[in-house]
GROMACS .gro file of C-alpha atoms in nm:
model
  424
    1UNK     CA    1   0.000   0.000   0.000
    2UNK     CA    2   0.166   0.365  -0.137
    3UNK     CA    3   0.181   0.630   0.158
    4UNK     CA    4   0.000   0.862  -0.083
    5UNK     CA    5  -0.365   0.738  -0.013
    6UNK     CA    6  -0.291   0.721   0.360
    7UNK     CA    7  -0.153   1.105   0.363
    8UNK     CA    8  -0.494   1.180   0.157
    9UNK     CA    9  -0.643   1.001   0.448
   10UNK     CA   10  -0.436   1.158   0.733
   11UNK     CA   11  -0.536   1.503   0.571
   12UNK     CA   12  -0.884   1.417   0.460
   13UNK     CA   13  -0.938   1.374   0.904
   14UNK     CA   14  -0.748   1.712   0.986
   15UNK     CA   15  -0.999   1.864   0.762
   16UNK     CA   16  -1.262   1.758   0.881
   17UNK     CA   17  -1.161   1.819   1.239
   18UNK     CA   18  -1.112   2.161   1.163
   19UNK     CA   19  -1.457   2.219   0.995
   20UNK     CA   20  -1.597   2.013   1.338
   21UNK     CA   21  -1.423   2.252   1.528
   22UNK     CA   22  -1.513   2.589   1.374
   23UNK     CA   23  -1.907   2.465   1.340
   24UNK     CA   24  -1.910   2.412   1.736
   25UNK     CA   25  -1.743   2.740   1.754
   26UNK     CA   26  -1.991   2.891   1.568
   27UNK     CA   27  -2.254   2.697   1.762
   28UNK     CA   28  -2.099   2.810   2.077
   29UNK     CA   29  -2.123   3.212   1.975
   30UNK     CA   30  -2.476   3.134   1.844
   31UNK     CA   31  -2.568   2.988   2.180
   32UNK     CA   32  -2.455   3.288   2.378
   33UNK     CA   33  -2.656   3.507   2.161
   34UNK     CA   34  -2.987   3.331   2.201
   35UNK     CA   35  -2.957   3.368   2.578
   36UNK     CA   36  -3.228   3.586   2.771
   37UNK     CA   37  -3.000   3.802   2.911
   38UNK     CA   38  -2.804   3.857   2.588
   39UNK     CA   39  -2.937   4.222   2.490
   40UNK     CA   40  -2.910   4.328   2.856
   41UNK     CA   41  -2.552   4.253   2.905
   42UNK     CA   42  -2.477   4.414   2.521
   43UNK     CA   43  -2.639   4.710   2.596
   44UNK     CA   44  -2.484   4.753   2.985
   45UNK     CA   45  -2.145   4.654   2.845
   46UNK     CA   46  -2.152   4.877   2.529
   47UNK     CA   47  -2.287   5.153   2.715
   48UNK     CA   48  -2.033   5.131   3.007
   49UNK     CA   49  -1.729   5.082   2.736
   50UNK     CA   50  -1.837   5.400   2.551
   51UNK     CA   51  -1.852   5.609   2.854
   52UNK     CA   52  -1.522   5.523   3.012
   53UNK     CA   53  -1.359   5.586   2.632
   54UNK     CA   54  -1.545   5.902   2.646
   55UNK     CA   55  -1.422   6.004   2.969
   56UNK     CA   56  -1.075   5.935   2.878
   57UNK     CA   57  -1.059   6.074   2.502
   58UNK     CA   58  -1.248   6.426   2.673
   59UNK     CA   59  -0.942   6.447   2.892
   60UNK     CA   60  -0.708   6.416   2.624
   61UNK     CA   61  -0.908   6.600   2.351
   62UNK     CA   62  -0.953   6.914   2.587
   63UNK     CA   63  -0.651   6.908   2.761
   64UNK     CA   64  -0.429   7.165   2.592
   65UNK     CA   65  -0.715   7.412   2.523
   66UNK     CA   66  -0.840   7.355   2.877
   67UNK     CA   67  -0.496   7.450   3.032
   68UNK     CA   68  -0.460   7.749   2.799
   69UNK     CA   69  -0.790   7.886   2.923
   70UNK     CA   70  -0.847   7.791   3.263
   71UNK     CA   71  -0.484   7.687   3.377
   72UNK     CA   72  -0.578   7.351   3.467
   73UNK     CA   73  -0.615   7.036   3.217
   74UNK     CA   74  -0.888   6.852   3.417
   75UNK     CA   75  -1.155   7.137   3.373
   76UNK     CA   76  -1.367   6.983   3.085
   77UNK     CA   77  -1.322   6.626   3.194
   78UNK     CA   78  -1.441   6.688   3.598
   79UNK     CA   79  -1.734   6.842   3.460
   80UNK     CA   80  -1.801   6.552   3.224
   81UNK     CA   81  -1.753   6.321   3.561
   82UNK     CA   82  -1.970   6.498   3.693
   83UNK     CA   83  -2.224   6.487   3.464
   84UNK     CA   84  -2.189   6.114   3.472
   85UNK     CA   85  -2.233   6.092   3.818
   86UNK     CA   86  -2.588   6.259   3.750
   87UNK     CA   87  -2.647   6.037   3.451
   88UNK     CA   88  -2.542   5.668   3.561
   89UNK     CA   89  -2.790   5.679   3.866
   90UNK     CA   90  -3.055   5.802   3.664
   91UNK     CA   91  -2.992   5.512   3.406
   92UNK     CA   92  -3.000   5.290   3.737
   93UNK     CA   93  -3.381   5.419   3.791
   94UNK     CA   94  -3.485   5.435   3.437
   95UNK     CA   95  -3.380   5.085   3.410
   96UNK     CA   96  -3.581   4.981   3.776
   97UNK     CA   97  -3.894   5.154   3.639
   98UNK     CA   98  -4.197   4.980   3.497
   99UNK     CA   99  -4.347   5.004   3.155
  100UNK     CA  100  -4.641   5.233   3.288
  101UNK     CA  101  -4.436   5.488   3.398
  102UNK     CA  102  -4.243   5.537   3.124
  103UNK     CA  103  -4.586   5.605   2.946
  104UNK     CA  104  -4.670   5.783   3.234
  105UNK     CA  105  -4.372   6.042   3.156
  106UNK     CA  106  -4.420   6.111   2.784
  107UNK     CA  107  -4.683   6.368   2.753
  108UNK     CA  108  -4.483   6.612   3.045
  109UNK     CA  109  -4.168   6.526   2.886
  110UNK     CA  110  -4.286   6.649   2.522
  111UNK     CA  111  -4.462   6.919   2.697
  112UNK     CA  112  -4.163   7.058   2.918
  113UNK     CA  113  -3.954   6.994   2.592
  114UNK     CA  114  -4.166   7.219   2.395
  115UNK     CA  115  -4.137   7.515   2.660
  116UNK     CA  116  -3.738   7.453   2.683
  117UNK     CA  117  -3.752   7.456   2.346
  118UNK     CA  118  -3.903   7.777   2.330
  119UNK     CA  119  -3.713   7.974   2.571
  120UNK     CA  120  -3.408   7.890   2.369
  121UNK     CA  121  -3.538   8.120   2.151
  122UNK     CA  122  -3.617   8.448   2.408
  123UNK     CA  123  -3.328   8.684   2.323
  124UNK     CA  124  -3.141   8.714   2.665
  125UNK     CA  125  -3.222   8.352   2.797
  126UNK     CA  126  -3.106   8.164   2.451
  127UNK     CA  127  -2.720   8.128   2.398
  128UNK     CA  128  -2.589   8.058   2.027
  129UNK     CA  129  -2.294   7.844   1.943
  130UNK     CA  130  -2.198   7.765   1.621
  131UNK     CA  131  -2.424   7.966   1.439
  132UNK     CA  132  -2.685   7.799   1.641
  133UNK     CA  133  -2.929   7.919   1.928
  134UNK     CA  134  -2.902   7.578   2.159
  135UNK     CA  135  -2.874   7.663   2.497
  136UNK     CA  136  -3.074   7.817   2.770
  137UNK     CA  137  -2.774   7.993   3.006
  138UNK     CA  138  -2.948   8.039   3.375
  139UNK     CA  139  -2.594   8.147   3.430
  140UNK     CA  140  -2.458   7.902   3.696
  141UNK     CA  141  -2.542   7.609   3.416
  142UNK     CA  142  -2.630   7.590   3.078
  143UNK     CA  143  -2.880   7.323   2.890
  144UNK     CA  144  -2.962   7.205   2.583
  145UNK     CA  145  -3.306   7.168   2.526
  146UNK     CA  146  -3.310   6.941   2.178
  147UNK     CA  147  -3.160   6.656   2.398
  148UNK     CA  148  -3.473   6.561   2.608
  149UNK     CA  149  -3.678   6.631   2.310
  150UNK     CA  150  -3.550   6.363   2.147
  151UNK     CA  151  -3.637   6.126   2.450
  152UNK     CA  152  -3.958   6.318   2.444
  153UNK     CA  153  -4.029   6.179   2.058
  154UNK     CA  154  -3.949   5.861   2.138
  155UNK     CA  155  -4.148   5.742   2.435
  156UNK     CA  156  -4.491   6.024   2.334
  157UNK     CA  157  -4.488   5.858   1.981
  158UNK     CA  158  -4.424   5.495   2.076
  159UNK     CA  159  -4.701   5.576   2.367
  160UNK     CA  160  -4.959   5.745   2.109
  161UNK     CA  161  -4.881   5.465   1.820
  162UNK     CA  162  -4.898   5.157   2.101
  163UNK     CA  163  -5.281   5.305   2.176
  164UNK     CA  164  -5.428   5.350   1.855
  165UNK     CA  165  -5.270   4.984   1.747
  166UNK     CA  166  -5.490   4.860   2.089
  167UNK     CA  167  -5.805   5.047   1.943
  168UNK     CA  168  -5.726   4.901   1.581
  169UNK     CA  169  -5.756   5.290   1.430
  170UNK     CA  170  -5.421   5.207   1.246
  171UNK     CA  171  -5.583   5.099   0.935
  172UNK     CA  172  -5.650   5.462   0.807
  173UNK     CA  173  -5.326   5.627   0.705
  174UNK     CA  174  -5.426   5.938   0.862
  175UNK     CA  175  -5.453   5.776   1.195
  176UNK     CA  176  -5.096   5.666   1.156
  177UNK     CA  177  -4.972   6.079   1.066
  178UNK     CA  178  -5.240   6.275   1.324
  179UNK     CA  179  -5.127   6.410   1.588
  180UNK     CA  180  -4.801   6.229   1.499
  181UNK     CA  181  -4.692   6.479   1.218
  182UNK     CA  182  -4.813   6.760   1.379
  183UNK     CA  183  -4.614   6.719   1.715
  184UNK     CA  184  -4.319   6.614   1.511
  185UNK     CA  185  -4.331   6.918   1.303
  186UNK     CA  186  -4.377   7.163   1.637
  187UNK     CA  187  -4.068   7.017   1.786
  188UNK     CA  188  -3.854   7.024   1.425
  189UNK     CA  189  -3.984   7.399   1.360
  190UNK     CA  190  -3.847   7.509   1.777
  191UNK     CA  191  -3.543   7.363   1.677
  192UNK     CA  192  -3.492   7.495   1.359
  193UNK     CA  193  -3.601   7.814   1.473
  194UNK     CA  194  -3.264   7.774   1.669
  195UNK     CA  195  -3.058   7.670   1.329
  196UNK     CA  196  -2.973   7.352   1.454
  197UNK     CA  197  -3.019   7.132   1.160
  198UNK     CA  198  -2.830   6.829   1.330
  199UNK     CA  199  -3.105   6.738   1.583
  200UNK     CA  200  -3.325   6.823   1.336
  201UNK     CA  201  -3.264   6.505   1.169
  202UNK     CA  202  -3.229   6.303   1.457
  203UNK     CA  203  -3.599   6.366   1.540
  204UNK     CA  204  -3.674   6.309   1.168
  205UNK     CA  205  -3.498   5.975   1.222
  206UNK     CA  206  -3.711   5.882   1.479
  207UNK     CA  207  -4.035   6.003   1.358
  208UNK     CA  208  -3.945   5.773   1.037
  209UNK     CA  209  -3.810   5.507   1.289
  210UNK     CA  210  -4.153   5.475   1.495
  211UNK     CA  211  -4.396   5.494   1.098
  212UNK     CA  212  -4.172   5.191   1.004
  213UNK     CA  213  -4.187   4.999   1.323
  214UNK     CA  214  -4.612   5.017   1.342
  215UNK     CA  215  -4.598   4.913   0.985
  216UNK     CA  216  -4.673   5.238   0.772
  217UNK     CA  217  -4.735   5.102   0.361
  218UNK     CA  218  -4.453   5.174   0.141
  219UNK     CA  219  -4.638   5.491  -0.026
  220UNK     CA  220  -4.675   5.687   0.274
  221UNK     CA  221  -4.334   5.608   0.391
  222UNK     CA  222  -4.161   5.681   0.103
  223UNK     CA  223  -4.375   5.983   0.068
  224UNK     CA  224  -4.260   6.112   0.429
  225UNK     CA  225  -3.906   6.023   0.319
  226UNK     CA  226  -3.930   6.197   0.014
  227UNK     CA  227  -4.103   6.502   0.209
  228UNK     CA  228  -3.837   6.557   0.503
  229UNK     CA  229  -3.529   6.489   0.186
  230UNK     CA  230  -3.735   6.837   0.041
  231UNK     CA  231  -3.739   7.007   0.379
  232UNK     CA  232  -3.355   6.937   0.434
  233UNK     CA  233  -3.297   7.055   0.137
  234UNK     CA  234  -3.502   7.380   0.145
  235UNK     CA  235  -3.298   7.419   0.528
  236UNK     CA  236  -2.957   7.366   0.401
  237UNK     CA  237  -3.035   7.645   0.116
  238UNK     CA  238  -3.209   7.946   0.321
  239UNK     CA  239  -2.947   7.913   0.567
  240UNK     CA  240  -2.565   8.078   0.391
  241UNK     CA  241  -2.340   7.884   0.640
  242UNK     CA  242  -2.505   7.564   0.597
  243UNK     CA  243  -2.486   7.610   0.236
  244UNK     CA  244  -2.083   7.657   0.247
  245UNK     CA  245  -2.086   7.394   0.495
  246UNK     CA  246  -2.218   7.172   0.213
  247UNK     CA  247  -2.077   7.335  -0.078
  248UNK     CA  248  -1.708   7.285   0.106
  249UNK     CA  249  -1.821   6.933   0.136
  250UNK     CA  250  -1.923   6.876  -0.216
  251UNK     CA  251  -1.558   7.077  -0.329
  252UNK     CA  252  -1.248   6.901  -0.228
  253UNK     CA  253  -1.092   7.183  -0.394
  254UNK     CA  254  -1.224   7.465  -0.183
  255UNK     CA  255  -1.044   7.718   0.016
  256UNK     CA  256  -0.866   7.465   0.289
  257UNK     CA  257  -0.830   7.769   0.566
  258UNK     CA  258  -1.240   7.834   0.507
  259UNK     CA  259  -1.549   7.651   0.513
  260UNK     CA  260  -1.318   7.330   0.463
  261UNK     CA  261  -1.084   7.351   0.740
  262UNK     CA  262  -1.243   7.166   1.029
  263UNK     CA  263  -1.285   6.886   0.796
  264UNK     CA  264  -0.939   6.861   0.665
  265UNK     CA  265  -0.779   6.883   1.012
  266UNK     CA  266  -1.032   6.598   1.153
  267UNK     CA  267  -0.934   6.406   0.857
  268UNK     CA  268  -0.570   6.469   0.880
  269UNK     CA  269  -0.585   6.347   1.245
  270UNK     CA  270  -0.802   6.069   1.159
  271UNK     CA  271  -0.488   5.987   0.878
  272UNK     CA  272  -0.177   6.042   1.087
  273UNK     CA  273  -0.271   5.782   1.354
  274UNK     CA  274  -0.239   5.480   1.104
  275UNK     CA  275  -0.298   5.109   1.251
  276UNK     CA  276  -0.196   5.183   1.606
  277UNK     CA  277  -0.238   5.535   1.651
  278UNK     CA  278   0.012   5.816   1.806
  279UNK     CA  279  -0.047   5.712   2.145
  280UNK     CA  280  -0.272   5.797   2.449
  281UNK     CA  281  -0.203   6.200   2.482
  282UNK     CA  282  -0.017   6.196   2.224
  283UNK     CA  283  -0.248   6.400   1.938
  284UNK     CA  284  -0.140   6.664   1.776
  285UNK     CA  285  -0.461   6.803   1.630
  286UNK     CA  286  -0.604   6.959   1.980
  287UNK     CA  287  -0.318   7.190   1.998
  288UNK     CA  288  -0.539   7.464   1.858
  289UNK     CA  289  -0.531   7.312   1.470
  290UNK     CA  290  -0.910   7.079   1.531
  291UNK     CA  291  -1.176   7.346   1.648
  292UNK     CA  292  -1.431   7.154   1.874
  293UNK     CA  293  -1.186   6.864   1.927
  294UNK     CA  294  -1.390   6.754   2.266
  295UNK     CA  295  -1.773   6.725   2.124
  296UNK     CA  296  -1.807   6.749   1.746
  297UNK     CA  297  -1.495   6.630   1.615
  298UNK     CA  298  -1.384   6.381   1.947
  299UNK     CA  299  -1.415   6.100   1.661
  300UNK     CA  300  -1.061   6.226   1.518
  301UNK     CA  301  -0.859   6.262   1.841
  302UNK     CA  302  -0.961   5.840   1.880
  303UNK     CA  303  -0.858   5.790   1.522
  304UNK     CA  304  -0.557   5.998   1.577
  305UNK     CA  305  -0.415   5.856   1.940
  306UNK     CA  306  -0.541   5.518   1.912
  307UNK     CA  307  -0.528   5.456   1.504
  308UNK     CA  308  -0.754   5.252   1.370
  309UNK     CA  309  -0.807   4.969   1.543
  310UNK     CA  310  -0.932   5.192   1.822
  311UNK     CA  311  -1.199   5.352   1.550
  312UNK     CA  312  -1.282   5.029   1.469
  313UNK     CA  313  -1.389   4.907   1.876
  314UNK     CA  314  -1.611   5.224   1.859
  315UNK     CA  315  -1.787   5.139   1.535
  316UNK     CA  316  -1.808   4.752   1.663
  317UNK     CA  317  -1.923   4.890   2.032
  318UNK     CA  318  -2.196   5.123   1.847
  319UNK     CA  319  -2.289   4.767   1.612
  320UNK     CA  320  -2.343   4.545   1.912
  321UNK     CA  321  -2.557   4.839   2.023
  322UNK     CA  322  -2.748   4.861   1.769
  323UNK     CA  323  -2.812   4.504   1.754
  324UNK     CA  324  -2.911   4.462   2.122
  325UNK     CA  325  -3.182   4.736   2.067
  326UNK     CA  326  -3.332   4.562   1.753
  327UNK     CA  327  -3.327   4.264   1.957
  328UNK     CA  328  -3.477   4.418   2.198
  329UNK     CA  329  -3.755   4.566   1.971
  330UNK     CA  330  -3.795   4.191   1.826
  331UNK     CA  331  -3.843   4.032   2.121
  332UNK     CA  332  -4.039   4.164   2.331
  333UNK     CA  333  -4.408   4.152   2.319
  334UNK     CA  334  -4.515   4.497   2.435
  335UNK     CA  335  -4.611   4.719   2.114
  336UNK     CA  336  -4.533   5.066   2.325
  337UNK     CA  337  -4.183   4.885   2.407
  338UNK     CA  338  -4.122   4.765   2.067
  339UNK     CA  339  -4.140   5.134   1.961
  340UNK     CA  340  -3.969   5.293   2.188
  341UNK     CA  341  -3.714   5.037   2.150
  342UNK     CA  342  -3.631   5.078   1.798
  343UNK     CA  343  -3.708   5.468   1.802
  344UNK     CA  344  -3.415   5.498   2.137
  345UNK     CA  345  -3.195   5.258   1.919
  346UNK     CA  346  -3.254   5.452   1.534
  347UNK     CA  347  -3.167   5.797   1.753
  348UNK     CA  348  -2.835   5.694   1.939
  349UNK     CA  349  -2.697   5.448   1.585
  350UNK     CA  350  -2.808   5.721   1.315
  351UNK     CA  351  -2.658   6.003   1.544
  352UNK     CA  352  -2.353   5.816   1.569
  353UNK     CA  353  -2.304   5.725   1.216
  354UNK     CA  354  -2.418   6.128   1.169
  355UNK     CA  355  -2.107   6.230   1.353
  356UNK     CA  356  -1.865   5.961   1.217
  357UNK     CA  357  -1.940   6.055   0.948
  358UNK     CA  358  -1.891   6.408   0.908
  359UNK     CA  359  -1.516   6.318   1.111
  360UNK     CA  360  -1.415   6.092   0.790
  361UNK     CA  361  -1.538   6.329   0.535
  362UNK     CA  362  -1.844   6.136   0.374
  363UNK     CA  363  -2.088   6.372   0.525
  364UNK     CA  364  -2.152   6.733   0.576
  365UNK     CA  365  -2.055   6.803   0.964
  366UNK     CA  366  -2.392   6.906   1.115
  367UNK     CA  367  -2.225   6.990   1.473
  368UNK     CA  368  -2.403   6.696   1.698
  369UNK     CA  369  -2.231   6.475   1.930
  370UNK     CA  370  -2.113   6.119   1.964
  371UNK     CA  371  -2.320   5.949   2.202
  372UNK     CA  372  -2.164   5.881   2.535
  373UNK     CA  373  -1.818   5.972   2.431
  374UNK     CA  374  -1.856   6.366   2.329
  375UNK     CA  375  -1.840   6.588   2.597
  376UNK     CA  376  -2.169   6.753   2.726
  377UNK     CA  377  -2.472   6.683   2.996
  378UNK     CA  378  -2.756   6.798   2.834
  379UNK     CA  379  -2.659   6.512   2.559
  380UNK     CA  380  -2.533   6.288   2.803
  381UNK     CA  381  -2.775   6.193   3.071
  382UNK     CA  382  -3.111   6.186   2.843
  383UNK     CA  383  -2.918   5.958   2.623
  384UNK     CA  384  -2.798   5.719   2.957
  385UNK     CA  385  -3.161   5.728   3.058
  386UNK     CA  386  -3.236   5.627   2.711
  387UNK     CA  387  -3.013   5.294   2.758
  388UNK     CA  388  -3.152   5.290   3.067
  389UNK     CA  389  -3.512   5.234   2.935
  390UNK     CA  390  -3.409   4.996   2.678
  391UNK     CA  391  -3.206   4.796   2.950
  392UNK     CA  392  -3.589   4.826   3.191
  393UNK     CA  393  -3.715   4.631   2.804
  394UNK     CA  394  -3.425   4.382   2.773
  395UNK     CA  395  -3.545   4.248   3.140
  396UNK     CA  396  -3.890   4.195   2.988
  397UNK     CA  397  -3.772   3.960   2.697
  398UNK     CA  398  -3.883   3.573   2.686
  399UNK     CA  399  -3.668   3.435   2.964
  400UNK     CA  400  -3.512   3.750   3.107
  401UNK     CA  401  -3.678   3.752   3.446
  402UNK     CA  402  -3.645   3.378   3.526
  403UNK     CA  403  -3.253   3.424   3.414
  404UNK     CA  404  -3.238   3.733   3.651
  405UNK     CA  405  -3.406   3.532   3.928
  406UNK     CA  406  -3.165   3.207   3.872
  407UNK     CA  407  -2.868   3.469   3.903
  408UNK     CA  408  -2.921   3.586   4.250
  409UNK     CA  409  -2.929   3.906   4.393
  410UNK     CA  410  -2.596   4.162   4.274
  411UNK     CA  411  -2.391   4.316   4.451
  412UNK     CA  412  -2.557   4.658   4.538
  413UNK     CA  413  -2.831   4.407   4.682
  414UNK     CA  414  -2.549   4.180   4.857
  415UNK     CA  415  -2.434   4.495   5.002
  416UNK     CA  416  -2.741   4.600   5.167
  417UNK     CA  417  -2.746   4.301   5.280
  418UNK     CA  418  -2.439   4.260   5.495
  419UNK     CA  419  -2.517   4.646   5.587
  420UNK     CA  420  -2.875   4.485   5.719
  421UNK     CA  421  -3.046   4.721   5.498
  422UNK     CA  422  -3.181   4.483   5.247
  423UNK     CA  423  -3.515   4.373   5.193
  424UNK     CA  424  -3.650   4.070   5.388
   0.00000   0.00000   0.00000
């Protein structure tokens, strides 16, 4: 017998070893992601990832500028500890609170978000940055008002679509628009009022989100796509700056000290960190070449310190985050938590991929944050009790409560415990 058939033999065996061994791999990853508890611990883990990224690329991005203008480095990135410390808690309770109450909240939510809203706009009261009126200064603290809104979209319309699917009015297309497209259009006319075309189509976004989730036909949806593609357009042109935003955009050739600058330097940080980046600290975009280096453009400073390997854990962090909320949004039963689900989810991933975006060049910048890692509370904490209220969902999935139950109590409750403070 020739050694040939027995080496065909010998290799025919290793092969199919291997392909044993990468299908019960594959098995094995499948398994973990069919678990109850699978979108809970994404969505915890993602979120808690992002914000201690955050917290560290703030302190780097703002360092230089910070020291230059307040004579300390640790100015932006105390106050964006801070602002965490007021946001994790309130994730804590948003994720502790029953589906009720979360209905309970979204008519005073929209309402208060309305008056903020307004009172942006009172001359004296409203502050304007970057050609935008966005803040209401009561001078020991300023807030953003468009943040909350956006919370205030998603848990009035999920409410307000959730009840009319109960009463069976969603049959008639004009039961699926009114009061949906009126409120909408209130909230996107306060904020453009202010100029701020960035939230503007976040709230689009989720407006679109919450008419594709309750199963709007394919005329009226792409009729409200087509519409709100017109009304950006018609925003971008009436305003002059966000026309040279876009027309710098659409012109690589354009003046590279004008309209174009922020761009180039985000992409030339984004460039110069290569595979591995500079180094932690190490950028050399925030010394006064990227304006906005902490918030808008924060994006660059990762690509520039930690190269791209570190841009690519943020876009796989915001992935996995997307996916839990889908998940989320498939599993459960609820309609009012299946739309608030996916509108939380379309808000935080098409905001994200809004920012990114602009930072790499294949989309005019439109100045709005990158969820949990920009710097800024009035972003910050509606967005954490966002996750908060989609981790509240995730324990309301087929299986989630008996897998909490089999877990045993954690360790704020095994604290209380020793202390004698815990329930009986």
């Amino acid at each position: 017998m020739s050694a040939e058939p027995v080496e065909r033999t010998a290799d025919a065996t290793e092969q199919a070893g291997w392909t044993a061994s990468a299908r019960s791999q594959t098995a094995a990853v499948v398994g973990l992601l069919d678990r109850p508890l699978t979108s809970y611990y994404l969505v915890l883990g993602c979120t808690m990832m992002l914000l201690g990224l955050g917290l560290t690329m703030v302190l780097s991005a703002s360092s230089v500028s910070q020291l230059q203008k307040t004579g300390s480095a640790f100015t932006l990135v105390q106050k964006q500890a801070m602002w965490m410390a007021l946001g994790l808690p309130a994730m804590w309770v948003a994720a502790r609170l029953q589906v009720k109450a979360f209905r309970a909240l979204a008519y005073p939510l929209l309402l208060l978000s309305a008056i903020a809203l307004s009172m942006a706009l009172i001359p004296g009261l409203g502050r304007e940055a970057g050609g935008a009126t966005r803040w209401i200064d009561f001078g020991f603290v300023q807030l953003q008002p468009s943040e909350p809104a956006k919370l205030a979209l998603v848990l009035w319309g999920a409410d307000l679509l959730a009840r009319k699917e109960k009463l069976k009015l969603l049959t008639d297309w004009r039961q699926l628009l009114v009061p949906l497209l009126p409120a909408t259009g209130v909230l996107v006319l306060l904020v453009m009022f202010g100029s701020d075309l960035g939230t503007t189509l976040v709230l689009l976004t989720i407006f679109l989100a919450l008419l594709w989730v309750i199963g709007a036909p394919g005329r009226l949806f792409l009729g409200m796509s087509g519409l709100i593609c017109l009304l950006v357009a018609i925003l971008i042109v009436v305003e002059p700056y966000r026309m040279r935003r876009l027309t710098g955009f659409l012109d690589p050739s354009g003046d590279p000290l004008g309209d174009r600058y922020q761009g180039m330097q985000g992409l030339y940080a984004v460039a110069t960190g290569g595979w591995f980046g500079t180094g932690l600290g190490e950028s050399r975009a925030k010394w006064d070449y990227l304006p906005h280096a902490e918030t808008d453009f924060i994006f660059a400073i990762i690509g520039e310190e930690l190269g791209l390997i570190g841009t690519l854990v943020v876009l796989g962090l915001f992935g996995l985050l997307a996916y839990a909320g889908l998940r989320i949004a498939r599993r459960v039963k609820d309609p009012f938590m299946r739309l608030a689900a996916s509108g939380a989810t379309a808000w935080l991933v098409v905001q994200a991929i809004v920012n990114i975006g602009a930072v790499i060049g294949v989309l005019p910048i439109t100045g709005i944050p990158l969820p949990l890692v920009s710097y800024g509370g009035s972003a910050l904490i509606p967005t954490l009790i966002a996750l908060g209220m989609l981790l509240a969902f995730a324990k309301r999935e087929p299986g989630a409560r008996q897998a909490l139950a089999a877990r045993g109590p954690g360790p704020a409750s095994r604290a209380l415990s020793w202390l004698g403070l815990a329930r009986r």
